[in-house]
Short mmCIF file of C-alpha atoms in Angstrom, two decimals:
data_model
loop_
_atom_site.label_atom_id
_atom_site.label_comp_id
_atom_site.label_asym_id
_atom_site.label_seq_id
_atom_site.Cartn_x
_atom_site.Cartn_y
_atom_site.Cartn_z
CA UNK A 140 6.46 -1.76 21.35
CA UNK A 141 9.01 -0.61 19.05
CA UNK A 142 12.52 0.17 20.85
CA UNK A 143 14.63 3.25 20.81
CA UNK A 144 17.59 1.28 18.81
CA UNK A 145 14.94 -0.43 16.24
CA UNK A 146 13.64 2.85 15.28
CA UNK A 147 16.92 4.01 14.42
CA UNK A 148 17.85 1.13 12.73
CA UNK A 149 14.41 0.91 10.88
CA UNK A 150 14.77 4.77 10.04
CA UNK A 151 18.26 4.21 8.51
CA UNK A 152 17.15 1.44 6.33
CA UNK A 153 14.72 3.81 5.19
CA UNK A 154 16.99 6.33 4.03
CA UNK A 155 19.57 4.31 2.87
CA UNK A 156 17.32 1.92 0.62
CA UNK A 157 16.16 5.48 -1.16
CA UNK A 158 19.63 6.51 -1.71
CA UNK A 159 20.81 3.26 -3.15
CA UNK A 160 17.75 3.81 -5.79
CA UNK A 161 18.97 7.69 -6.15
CA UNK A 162 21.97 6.50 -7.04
CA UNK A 163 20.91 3.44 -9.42
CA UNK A 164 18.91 5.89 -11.35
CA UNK A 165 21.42 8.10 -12.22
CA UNK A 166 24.64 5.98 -12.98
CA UNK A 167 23.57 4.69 -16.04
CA UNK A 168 23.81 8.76 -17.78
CA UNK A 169 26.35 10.70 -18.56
CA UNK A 170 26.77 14.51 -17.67
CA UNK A 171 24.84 15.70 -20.15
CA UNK A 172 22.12 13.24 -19.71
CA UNK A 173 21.98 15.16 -16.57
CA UNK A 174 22.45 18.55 -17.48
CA UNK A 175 20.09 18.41 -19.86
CA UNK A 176 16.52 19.45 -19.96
CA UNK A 177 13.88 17.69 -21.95
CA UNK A 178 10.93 19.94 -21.42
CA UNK A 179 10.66 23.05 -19.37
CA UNK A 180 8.46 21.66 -16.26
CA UNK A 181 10.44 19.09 -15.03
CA UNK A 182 14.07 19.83 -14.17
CA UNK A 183 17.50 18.49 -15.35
CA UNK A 184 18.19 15.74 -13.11
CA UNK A 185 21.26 16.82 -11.21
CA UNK A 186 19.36 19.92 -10.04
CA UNK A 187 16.95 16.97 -8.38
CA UNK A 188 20.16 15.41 -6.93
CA UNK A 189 21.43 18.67 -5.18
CA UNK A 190 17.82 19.49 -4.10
CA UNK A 191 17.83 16.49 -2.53
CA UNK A 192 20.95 16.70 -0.19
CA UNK A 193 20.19 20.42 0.47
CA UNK A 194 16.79 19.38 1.82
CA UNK A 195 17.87 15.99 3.82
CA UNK A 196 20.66 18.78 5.09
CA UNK A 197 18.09 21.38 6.16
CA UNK A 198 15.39 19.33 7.84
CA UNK A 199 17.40 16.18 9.01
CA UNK A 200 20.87 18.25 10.10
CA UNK A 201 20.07 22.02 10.53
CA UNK A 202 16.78 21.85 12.14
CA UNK A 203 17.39 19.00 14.28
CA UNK A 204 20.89 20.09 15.59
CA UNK A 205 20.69 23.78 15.28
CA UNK A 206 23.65 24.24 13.12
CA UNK A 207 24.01 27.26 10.32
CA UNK A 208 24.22 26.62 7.17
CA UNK A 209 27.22 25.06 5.42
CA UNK A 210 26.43 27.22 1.94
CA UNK A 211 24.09 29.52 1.61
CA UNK A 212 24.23 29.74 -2.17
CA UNK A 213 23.84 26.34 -2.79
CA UNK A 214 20.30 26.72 -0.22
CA UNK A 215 19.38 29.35 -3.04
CA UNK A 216 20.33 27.28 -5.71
CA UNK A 217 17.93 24.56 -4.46
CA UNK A 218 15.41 26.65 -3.43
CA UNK A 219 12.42 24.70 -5.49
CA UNK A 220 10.22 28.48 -4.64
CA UNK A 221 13.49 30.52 -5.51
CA UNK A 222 13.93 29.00 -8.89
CA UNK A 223 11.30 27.22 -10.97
CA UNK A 224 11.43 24.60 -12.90
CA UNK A 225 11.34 26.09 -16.44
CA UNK A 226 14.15 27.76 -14.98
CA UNK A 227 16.59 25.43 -13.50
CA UNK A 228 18.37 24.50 -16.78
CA UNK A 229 20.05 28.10 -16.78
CA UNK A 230 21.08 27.52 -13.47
CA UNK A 231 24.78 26.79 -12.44
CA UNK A 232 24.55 23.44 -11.43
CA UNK A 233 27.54 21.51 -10.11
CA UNK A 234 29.33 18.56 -12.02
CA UNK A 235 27.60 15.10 -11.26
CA UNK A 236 30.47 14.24 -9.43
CA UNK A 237 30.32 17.31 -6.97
CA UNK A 238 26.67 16.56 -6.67
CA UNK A 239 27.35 13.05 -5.56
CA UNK A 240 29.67 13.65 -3.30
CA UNK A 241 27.28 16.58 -1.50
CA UNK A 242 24.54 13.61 -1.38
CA UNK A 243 27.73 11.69 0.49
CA UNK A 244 28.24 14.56 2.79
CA UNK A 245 24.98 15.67 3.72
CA UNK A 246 24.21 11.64 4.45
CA UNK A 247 27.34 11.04 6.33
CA UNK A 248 26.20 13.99 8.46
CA UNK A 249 22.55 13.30 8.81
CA UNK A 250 23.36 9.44 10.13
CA UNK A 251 25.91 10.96 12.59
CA UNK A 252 23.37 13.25 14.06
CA UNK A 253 20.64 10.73 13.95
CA UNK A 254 22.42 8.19 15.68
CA UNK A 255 23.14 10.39 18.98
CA UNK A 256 19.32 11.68 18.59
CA UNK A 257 16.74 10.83 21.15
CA UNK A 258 13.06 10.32 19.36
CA UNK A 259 11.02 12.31 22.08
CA UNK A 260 7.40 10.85 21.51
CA UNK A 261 6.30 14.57 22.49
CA UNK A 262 8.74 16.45 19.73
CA UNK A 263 6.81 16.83 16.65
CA UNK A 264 9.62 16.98 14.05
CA UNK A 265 11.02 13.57 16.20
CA UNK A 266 8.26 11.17 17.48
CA UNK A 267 8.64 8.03 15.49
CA UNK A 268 10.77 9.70 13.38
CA UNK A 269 8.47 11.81 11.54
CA UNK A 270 11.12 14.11 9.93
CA UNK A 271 12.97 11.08 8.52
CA UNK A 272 10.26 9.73 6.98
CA UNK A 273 9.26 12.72 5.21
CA UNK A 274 12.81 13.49 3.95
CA UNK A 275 13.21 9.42 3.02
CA UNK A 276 9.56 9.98 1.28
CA UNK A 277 10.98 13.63 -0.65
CA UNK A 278 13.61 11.84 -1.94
CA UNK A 279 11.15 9.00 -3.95
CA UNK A 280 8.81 11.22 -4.92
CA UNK A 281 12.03 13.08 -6.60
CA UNK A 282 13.10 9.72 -8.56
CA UNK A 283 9.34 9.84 -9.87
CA UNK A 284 9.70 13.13 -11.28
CA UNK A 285 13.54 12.08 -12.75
CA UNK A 286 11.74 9.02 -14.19
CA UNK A 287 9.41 10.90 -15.85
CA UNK A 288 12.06 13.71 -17.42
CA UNK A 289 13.98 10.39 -18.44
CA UNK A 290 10.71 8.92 -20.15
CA UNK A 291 10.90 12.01 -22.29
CA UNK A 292 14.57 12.37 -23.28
CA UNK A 293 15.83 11.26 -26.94
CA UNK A 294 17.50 7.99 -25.97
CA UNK A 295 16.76 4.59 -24.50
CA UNK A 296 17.17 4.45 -20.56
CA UNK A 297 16.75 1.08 -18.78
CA UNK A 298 16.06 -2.30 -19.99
CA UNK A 299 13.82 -2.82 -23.15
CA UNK A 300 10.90 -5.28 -22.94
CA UNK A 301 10.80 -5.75 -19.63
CA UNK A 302 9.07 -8.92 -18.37
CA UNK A 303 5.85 -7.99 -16.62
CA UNK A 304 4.19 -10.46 -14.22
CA UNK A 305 0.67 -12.40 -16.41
CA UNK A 306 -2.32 -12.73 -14.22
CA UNK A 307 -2.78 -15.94 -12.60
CA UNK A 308 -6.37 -15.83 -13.83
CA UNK A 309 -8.53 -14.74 -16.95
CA UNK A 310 -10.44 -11.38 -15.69
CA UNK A 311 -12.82 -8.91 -17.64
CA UNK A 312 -11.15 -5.96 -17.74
CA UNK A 313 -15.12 -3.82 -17.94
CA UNK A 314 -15.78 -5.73 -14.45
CA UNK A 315 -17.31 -3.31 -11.61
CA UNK A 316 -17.76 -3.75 -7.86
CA UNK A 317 -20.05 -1.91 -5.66
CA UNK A 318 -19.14 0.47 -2.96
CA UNK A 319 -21.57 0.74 -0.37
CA UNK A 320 -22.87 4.84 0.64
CA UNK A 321 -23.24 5.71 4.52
CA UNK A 322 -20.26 7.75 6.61
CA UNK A 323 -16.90 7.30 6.35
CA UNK A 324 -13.53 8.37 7.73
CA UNK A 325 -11.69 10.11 5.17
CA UNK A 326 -7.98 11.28 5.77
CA UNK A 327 -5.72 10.27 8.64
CA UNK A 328 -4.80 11.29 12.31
CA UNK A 329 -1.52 9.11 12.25
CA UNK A 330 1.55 11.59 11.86
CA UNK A 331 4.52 10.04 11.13
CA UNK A 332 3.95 8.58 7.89
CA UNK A 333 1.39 10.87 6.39
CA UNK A 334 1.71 14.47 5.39
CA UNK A 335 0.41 17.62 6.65
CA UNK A 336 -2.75 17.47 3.52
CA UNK A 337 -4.04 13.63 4.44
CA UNK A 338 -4.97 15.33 8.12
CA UNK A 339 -7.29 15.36 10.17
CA UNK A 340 -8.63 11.94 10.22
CA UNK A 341 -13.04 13.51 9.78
CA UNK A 342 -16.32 11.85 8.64
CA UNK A 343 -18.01 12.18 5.48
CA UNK A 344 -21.35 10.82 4.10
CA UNK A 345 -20.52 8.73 0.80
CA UNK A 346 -23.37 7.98 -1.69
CA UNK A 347 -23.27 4.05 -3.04
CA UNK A 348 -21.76 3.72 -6.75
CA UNK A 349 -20.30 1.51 -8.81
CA UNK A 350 -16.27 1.59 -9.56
CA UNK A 351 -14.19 -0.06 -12.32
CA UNK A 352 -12.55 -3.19 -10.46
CA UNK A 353 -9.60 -2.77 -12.37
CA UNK A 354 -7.50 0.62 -13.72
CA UNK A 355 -8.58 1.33 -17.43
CA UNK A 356 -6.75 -0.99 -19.78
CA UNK A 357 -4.52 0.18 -23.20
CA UNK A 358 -7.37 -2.35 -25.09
CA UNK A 359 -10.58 -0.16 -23.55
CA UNK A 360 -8.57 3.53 -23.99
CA UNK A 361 -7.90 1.43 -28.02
CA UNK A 362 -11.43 1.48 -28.21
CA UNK A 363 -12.18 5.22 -27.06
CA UNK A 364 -9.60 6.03 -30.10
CA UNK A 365 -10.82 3.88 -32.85
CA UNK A 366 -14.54 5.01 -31.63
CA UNK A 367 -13.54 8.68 -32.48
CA UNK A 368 -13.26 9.92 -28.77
CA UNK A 369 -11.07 12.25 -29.36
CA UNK A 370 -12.91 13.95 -32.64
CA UNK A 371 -16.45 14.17 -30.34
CA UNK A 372 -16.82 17.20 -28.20
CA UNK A 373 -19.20 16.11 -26.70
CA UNK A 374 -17.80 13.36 -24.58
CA UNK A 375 -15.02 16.23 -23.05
CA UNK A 376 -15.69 19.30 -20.58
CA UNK A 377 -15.50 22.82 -22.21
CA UNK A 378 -12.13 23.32 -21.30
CA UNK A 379 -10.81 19.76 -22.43
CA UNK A 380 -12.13 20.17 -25.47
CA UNK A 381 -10.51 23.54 -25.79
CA UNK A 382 -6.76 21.31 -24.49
CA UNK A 383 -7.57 18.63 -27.59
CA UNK A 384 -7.78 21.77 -30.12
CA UNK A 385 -4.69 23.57 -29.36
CA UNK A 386 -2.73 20.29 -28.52
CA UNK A 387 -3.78 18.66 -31.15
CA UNK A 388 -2.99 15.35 -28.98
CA UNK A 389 -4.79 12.40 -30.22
CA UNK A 390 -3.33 9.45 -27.91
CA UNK A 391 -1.53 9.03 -24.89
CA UNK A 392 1.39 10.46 -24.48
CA UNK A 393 4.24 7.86 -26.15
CA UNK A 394 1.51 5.78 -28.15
CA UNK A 395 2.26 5.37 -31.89
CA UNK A 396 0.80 3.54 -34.78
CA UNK A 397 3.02 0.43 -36.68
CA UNK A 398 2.61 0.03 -40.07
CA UNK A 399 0.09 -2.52 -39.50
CA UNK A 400 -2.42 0.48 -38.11
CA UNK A 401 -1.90 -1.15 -34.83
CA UNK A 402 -0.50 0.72 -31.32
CA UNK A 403 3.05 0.23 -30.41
CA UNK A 404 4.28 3.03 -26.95
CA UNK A 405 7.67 4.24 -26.75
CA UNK A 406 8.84 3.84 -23.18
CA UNK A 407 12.19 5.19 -21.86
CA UNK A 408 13.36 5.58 -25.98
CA UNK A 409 12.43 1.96 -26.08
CA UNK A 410 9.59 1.00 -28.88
CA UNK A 411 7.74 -2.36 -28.05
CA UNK A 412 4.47 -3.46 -28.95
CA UNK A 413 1.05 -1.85 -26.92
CA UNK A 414 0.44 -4.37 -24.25
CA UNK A 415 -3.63 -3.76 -24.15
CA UNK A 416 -3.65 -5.81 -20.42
CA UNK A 417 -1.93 -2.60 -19.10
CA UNK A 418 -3.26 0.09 -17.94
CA UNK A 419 -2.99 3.11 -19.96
CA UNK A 420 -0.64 6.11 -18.15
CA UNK A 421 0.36 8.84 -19.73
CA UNK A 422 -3.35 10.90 -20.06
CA UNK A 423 -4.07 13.85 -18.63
CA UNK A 424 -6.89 15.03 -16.22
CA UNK A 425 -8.85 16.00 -19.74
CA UNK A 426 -8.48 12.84 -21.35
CA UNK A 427 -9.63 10.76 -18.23
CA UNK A 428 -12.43 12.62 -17.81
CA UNK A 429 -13.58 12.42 -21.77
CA UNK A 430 -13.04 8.68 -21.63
CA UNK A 431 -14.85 8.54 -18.17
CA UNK A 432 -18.04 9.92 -20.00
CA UNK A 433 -17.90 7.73 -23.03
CA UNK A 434 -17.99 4.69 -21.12
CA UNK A 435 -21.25 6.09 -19.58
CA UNK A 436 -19.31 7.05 -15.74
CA UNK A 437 -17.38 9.44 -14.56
CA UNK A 438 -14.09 10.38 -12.41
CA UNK A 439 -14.57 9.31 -9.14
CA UNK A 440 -14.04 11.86 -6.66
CA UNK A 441 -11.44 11.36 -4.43
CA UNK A 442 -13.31 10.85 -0.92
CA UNK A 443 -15.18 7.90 -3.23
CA UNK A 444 -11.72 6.41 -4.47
CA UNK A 445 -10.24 6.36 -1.29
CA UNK A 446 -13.68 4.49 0.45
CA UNK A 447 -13.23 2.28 -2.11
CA UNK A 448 -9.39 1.70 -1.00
CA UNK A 449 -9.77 1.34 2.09
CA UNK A 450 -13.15 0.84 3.89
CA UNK A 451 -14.04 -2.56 4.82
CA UNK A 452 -17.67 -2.49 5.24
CA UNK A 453 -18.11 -6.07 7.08
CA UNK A 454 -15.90 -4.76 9.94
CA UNK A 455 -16.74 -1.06 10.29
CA UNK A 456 -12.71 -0.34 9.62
CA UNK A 457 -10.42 1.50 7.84
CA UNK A 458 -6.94 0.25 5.97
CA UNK A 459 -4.11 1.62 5.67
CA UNK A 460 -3.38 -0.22 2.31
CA UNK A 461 -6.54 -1.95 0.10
CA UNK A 462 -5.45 -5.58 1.65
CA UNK A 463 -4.62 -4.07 4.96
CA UNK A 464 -2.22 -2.97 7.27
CA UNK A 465 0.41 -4.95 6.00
CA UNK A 466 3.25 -3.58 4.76
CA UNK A 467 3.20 -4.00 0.66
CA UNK A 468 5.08 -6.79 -0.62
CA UNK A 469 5.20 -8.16 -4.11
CA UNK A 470 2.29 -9.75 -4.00
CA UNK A 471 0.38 -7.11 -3.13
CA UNK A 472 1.43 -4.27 -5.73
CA UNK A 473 3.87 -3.33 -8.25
CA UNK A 474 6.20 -0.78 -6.57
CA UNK A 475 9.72 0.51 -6.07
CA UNK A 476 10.67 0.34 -9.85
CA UNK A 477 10.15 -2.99 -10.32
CA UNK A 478 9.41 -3.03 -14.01
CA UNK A 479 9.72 0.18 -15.54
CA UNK A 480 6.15 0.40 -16.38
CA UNK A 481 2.08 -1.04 -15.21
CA UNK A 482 1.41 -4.78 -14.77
CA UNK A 483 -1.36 -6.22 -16.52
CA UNK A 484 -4.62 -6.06 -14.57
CA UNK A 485 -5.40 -8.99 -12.86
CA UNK A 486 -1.84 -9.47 -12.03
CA UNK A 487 -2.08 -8.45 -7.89
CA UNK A 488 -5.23 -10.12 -6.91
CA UNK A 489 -3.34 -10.18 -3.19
CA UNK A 490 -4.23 -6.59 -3.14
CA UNK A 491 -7.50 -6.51 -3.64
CA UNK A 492 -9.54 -4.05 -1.37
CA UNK A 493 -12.58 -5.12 0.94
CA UNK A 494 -14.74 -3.94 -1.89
CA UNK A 495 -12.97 -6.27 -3.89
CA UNK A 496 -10.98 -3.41 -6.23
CA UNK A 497 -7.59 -4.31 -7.52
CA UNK A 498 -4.46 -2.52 -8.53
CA UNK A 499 -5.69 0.58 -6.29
CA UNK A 500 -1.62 1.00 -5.15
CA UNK A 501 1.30 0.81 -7.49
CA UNK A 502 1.14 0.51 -11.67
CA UNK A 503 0.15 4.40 -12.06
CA UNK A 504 -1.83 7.19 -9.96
CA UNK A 505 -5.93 7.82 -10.92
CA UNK A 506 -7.19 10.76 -11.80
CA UNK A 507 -10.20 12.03 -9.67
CA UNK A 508 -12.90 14.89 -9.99
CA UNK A 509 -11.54 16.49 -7.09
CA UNK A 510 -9.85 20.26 -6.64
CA UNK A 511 -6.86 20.01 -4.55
CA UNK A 512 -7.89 21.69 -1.18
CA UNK A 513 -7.70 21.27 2.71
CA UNK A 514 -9.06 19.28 4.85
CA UNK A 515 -11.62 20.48 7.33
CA UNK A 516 -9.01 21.19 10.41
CA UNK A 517 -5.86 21.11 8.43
CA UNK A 518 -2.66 22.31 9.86
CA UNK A 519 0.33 23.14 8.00
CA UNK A 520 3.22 20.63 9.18
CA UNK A 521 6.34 21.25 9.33
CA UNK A 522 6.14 23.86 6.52
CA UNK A 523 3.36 25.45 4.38
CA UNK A 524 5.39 25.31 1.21
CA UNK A 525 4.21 21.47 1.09
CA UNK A 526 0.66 21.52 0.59
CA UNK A 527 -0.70 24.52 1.57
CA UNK A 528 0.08 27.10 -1.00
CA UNK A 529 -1.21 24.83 -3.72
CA UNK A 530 -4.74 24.27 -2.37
CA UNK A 531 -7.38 25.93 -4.30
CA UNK A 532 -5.34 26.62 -7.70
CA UNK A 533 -5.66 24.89 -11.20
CA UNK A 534 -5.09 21.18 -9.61
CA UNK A 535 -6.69 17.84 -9.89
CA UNK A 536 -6.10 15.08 -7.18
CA UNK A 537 -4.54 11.93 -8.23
CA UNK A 538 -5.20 9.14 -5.86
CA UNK A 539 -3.47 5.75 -5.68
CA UNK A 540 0.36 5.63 -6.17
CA UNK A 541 2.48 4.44 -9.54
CA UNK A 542 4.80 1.82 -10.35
CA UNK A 543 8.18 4.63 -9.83
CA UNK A 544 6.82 5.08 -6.17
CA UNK A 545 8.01 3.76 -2.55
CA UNK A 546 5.85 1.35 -0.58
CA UNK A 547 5.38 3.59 2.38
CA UNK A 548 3.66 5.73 -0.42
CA UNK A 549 0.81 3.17 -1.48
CA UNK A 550 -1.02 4.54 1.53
CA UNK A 551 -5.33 4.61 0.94
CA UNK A 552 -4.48 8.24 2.16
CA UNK A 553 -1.89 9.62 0.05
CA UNK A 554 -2.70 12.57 -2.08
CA UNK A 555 -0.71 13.58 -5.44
CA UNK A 556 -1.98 16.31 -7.50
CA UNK A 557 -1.00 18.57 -10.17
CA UNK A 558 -2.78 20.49 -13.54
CA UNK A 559 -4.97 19.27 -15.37
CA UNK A 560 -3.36 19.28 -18.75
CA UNK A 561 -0.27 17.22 -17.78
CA UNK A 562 0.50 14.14 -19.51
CA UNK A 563 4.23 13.61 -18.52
CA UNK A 564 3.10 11.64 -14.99
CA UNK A 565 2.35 7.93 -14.39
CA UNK A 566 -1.76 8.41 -14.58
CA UNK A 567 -4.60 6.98 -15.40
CA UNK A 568 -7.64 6.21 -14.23
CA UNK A 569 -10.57 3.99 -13.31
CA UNK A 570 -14.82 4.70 -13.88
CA UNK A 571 -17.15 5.72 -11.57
CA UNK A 572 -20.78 5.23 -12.30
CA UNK A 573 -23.77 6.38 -10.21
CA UNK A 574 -25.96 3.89 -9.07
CA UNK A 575 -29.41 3.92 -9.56
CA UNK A 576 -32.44 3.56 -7.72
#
């Protein structure tokens, strides 16, 4: 049983391990590496940093002690619903250095008022320390979206040519497993570290299919290019189609020819040669799809990924990772900004899933079929603004969890999602194929 003092120590951790990355991310840039905005849907990184200790100050200060506001025009500055994102570069953001020193504030605060708090088992915002964990989770799915602006900037950020882990073994990268059909349980009933769209924990009937055992490499998504994929309609949906016209897009996003007529990616402002072990990130819902039905499959949808991630059909049980209910190590998955990019497939087979599917968390999120909508049940918790006012719009579900993410995040359950046309996040994807009889 975990004790009153080891839950607050184990919640501080939390929070302070994300900060130490908040703060590693941004040191490196100057103010107007900050300031600036690269493209219009993602924001200039120091808004991120004050939206970050205005929310840890609402939900881990205000609403657990009572206390008013300490600035009511910086809560409207931050307001993510008040001001969107194509928006926030007109705003008038504080200096870094003021927006540092809030982030000190706001955490000096928070660990005061934690440390007198008791975690009442039967207080919803408090058992196990469910609000801390959804502000320490907030604050890395923030450095995923500064990561991304920062892949886009003119500039090099981070190291070049980072060293990436080689597989221990030679693997096809076409390989398939099977997933066994009959009922499943898809979602979660455990609180603390899931949010308010992975609930309630229900049972679904799953056909059998087949599933990529690895992500889609850079050498297979090669081949989709150099076979014409993107000049055949009719490999792509309607609307995809329709995306490839006006976009005129004809790789993924950062991929570039050498003089050779080879592939070389710029990454981060960096330009290194097109590793084709990797999986390819960088496509949108469109191109996923168009590649899906070229290689004779489709998108999974996302009840099928996540029976694939975590249902162990010898034992009738679910995981809360693909290898289990261990926490992730480095063995297991490539997490927590490690590397700045994917590992090669083949490089994690410690993370395999029952099914026998690798690389299912960390390296880059998978596209699915699925619409972003409730669950049968579904509550809104703590706030609606989370989940709820997004279901049924112009989303796709991404499933898995990328490279830029937090372990607690490489949950089977977790749910990311956003348009269909975006390019600009750490995606991918792996095949389904029917199976049949």
């Amino acid at each position: 049983m975990t004790t009153t003092s080891s839950l607050h120590r184990g919640l501080v951790d939390l929070l302070e391990s994300g900060r130490t990355r908040t703060q590693a991310l941004v040191a490196p840039l100057t103010e107007d590496d900050l300031h600036g905005q690269p493209v219009d849907f993602l924001s200039p990184l120091v808004w991120d940093v004050g939206h970050i200790a205005c929310f840890e100050d609402l939900w881990l200060v205000r609403r657990l002690t009572g206390r008013s506001s300490r600035d009511p025009a910086r809560d409207q500055l931050y307001d993510a619903f008040e001001h969107p994102r194509w928006t926030r570069g007109e705003l008038p953001l504080m200096p870094v250095s003021e927006s540092l020193q809030y982030l000190d504030e706001v955490r000096t605060e928070t660990l005061d008022v934690l440390s007198r708090l008791e975690l009442a088992p039967d207080a919803p915002l408090l058992a196990d320390g469910a609000t801390h964990r959804m502000i320490a989770q907030h604050e890395r799915q923030h450095q995923e979206t500064m990561l991304q602006a920062l892949a886009l900037r003119n500039g090099p950020y981070g190291p070049a040519q980072q060293s990436r882990p080689r597989p221990s073994r030679r693997v096809d990268d076409r390989d398939q497993v099977l997933v066994p059909g009959g009922p499943f349980p898809l979602g979660t009933n455990q609180r603390a570290w899931s949010y308010d769209n992975e609930r309630p924990l229900h049972v679904v009937e799953v056909d059998p299919f087949l599933l990529d055992r690895f992500p889609v490499t850079c050498r297979r998504y090669a081949a989709f290019i150099d076979a014409g994929g993107y000049d055949h309609p009719e490999v792509w949906s309607e609307r995809g189609w329709r995306w490839r016209q006006e976009t005129g897009h004809s790789a993924p996003q950062g991929w570039e020819h050498d003089l050779a007529g080879g592939w070389t990616r710029r990454r981060f402002g960096h330009l290194e040669p097109l590793d084709p072990a990797e999986p390819v990130q960088h496509v949108s819902y469109f191109e996923a799809e168009a590649f899906a039905s070229w290689a004779g499959g489709r998108l999974p949808t996302e009840t099928e990924w996540e029976k694939a991630a975590s249902w162990d059909p010898a034992t009738m049980t679910k995981r809360r990772y693909p290898w289990g209910d261990a926490h992730p190590t480095s063995r297991h998955a490539n997490l927590d900004i490690r590397r700045f990019g994917p590992a090669p497939v083949g490089s994690y087979p410690a993370g395999a899933s029952a099914v026998g599917a690798e690389q299912l968390a960390g390296d880059i999120y998978e596209w699915t079929s699925s619409g972003f909508d409730p669950y049968p049940g579904f509550v809104a918790f703590p706030y609606r603004e989370y989940s709820e006012v997004f279901f049924g719009g112009d989303y796709r579900v991404l499933r898995g969890s990328s490279w830029a993410i937090g372990p607690a995040m490489a949950r089977t359950t977790y749910r990311n999602w956003d348009h269909p046309y975006r390019r600009q996040i750490f995606a991918g994807l792996r095949v389904a194929y029917d199976v049949t009889t």
